[in-house]
Coordinates of C-alpha atoms in Angstrom, one line a residue:
Y1 CA 9.7 8.3 -13.6
D2 CA 6.6 9.5 -14.9
A3 CA 3.4 10.4 -13.7
E4 CA -0.3 11.5 -14.7
I5 CA -1.9 14.1 -12.5
E6 CA -5.5 14.8 -13.1
L7 CA -6.6 18.1 -11.2
V8 CA -10.3 18.6 -10.3
E9 CA -12.2 21.5 -9.0
S10 CA -13.6 19.0 -6.4
L11 CA -12.7 15.7 -4.9
P12 CA -14.9 12.8 -6.4
A13 CA -17.4 10.9 -4.3
A14 CA -15.8 7.8 -3.0
P15 CA -17.0 4.4 -4.1
P16 CA -18.8 2.3 -1.7
L17 CA -16.5 1.2 1.0
R18 CA -15.1 -2.0 0.2
E19 CA -12.2 -1.9 2.2
P20 CA -11.0 -5.6 3.5
S21 CA -11.7 -6.9 6.8
A22 CA -9.3 -6.3 9.8
I23 CA -6.6 -8.5 10.2
S24 CA -6.8 -10.1 13.8
A25 CA -3.2 -11.8 14.1
P26 CA -0.9 -9.5 16.1
L27 CA 2.4 -8.1 14.8
A28 CA 5.3 -9.1 16.6
A29 CA 6.6 -5.5 17.3
S30 CA 5.5 -2.3 18.3
A31 CA 5.6 0.6 15.9
N32 CA 8.7 2.1 17.9
E33 CA 10.2 -1.4 17.7
A34 CA 9.6 -1.5 13.7
Y35 CA 11.3 1.9 13.2
D36 CA 14.1 0.8 15.2
R37 CA 14.6 -2.6 14.0
W38 CA 13.4 -2.3 10.1
L39 CA 13.1 1.1 8.8
F40 CA 15.5 3.9 8.6
H41 CA 12.9 6.9 8.5
G42 CA 13.7 10.0 10.8
P43 CA 11.1 11.6 13.3
M44 CA 9.3 13.4 10.5
Y45 CA 8.4 10.3 8.6
Q46 CA 7.7 7.9 11.5
V47 CA 3.9 8.3 11.4
I48 CA 2.7 4.8 11.8
E49 CA 1.4 4.9 15.4
S50 CA 0.3 1.4 15.9
F51 CA -0.3 -1.8 14.2
G52 CA -4.0 -3.7 14.0
G53 CA -2.4 -7.0 13.0
A54 CA -0.6 -8.6 10.1
D55 CA -0.5 -12.0 8.2
E56 CA 0.3 -13.3 4.9
T57 CA -2.3 -11.3 3.3
G58 CA -1.4 -7.7 4.6
I59 CA -1.0 -5.5 7.5
D60 CA -3.2 -2.9 9.2
A61 CA -2.0 0.3 11.1
L62 CA -3.1 3.6 12.6
V63 CA -0.9 6.2 10.8
R64 CA -0.5 10.1 11.7
G65 CA -0.7 12.6 9.1
S66 CA 1.3 15.8 8.7
A67 CA 0.6 18.9 10.6
T68 CA -1.8 21.3 8.7
P69 CA 0.3 23.6 6.7
V70 CA 0.1 27.3 7.3
V71 CA 0.5 29.7 4.3
D72 CA 0.5 33.4 4.7
G73 CA -1.1 32.8 8.3
A74 CA -3.9 30.7 7.1
S75 CA -4.3 26.9 7.4
I76 CA -4.4 24.9 4.0
P77 CA -5.6 21.2 4.2
W78 CA -3.8 18.7 2.8
V79 CA -5.3 17.0 -0.4
L80 CA -2.6 14.7 -0.7
D81 CA -0.6 14.2 2.4
P82 CA 3.1 13.1 1.5
V83 CA 3.5 11.3 4.9
V84 CA 0.5 9.2 4.6
V85 CA 1.6 8.1 1.2
D86 CA 4.9 7.5 2.3
A87 CA 3.4 5.2 5.0
A88 CA 2.2 2.8 2.7
P89 CA 5.8 1.7 1.4
Q90 CA 6.8 1.6 5.1
L91 CA 4.0 -0.8 6.0
A92 CA 5.0 -3.1 3.2
M93 CA 8.6 -3.1 4.5
I94 CA 7.5 -3.6 8.0
W95 CA 5.1 -6.6 6.8
S96 CA 8.0 -8.1 4.7
R97 CA 10.5 -8.0 7.7
A98 CA 8.2 -9.2 10.2
L99 CA 7.1 -12.2 7.9
Y100 CA 10.1 -13.2 5.8
D101 CA 13.0 -11.1 6.9
I102 CA 13.4 -9.3 3.7
A103 CA 13.5 -5.6 3.2
V104 CA 11.5 -4.5 -0.1
L105 CA 12.0 -0.9 -1.3
P106 CA 9.0 0.4 -3.5
S107 CA 9.3 0.8 -7.3
R108 CA 5.7 2.0 -8.7
I109 CA 2.3 3.0 -7.6
S110 CA -0.3 2.5 -10.3
S111 CA -2.9 4.8 -9.0
Y112 CA -3.8 6.9 -6.1
R113 CA -7.2 8.3 -5.6
V114 CA -8.4 11.0 -3.1
Y115 CA -11.9 11.2 -2.1
A116 CA -11.5 13.4 1.0
P117 CA -9.0 15.2 2.7
P118 CA -6.9 13.4 5.3
G119 CA -7.8 15.9 7.9
D120 CA -6.2 15.9 11.5
G121 CA -5.4 13.2 13.5
P122 CA -4.6 9.5 12.6
V123 CA -6.2 7.4 9.7
E124 CA -6.8 3.5 9.1
M125 CA -4.3 2.2 6.7
R126 CA -5.0 -1.4 5.3
L127 CA -2.4 -3.0 3.1
R128 CA -3.4 -6.2 1.0
V129 CA -0.7 -8.0 -0.8
R130 CA -2.2 -9.3 -4.1
P131 CA -1.8 -13.0 -5.1
G132 CA 1.1 -13.7 -7.2
S133 CA 3.4 -11.8 -4.7
D134 CA 6.3 -13.7 -3.1
R135 CA 9.2 -13.0 -0.6
Q136 CA 11.1 -10.6 -2.9
V137 CA 8.4 -8.9 -4.9
Y138 CA 5.2 -7.7 -3.7
H139 CA 2.2 -6.1 -5.6
A140 CA -0.4 -4.6 -3.2
D141 CA -3.4 -2.3 -2.6
V142 CA -3.9 0.0 0.3
W143 CA -7.2 1.5 1.7
I144 CA -7.2 4.7 3.7
V145 CA -10.2 5.4 5.9
R146 CA -10.9 7.9 8.3
D147 CA -14.4 7.5 10.5
G148 CA -15.5 4.5 8.6
K149 CA -15.4 6.3 5.3
L150 CA -12.7 5.9 2.5
I151 CA -10.6 8.9 2.0
A152 CA -8.0 7.5 -0.3
H153 CA -7.2 4.3 -2.4
M154 CA -3.9 3.4 -3.6
E155 CA -3.6 0.7 -6.2
G156 CA -0.7 -1.2 -7.7
L157 CA 1.8 -0.4 -4.8
E158 CA 4.8 -2.7 -5.9
G159 CA 8.4 -3.2 -4.6
A160 CA 11.2 -5.6 -4.5
G161 CA 13.9 -6.6 -2.2
G162 CA 16.0 -9.1 -0.6
Q163 CA 17.8 -10.1 2.7
H164 CA 20.9 -8.0 1.2
L165 CA 18.8 -4.9 1.7
N166 CA 18.1 -5.6 5.3
R167 CA 21.5 -3.4 6.2
I168 CA 19.3 -0.1 5.3
A169 CA 17.7 -0.2 8.6
I170 CA 20.9 0.0 10.5
S171 CA 22.6 2.6 8.1
G172 CA 21.0 5.3 10.1
A173 CA 17.8 7.5 10.0
L174 CA 17.0 9.9 7.1

């Protein structure tokens, strides 16, 4: 693995919000059912609270971030919340299992840009699958929004899988 990280004095301004429209088709499972049936994540990483909808173009969800860390008695807000980042491949797995009954695992993220700290409480996450994806290989982009404002954008989330990986959901929570 390799990564390029750019540290800055302050976060850049978000570009004008061009998030995709909400998906209205309901997902045939609640968040709890999705974790029980399709995922292997333990309680600390079970951060998807509810689904807005899902169809062949992607999936929408409400995601709860991590608690604000406390260092030497002071709250230090997350700039990049690791469980919010992890929720994106979780959504890809749920999307793929719900629509195609195929487990997919992440393999790459091209970029992740942060425009504002995630703050406390849930954020909206909208994952959209790019054209050219199929049942076993996906390429997606993810918009993370709070109060109608883009706070982060993940581009080029990629993964692959097959039905042979469906067994990971029953192998026990990590």
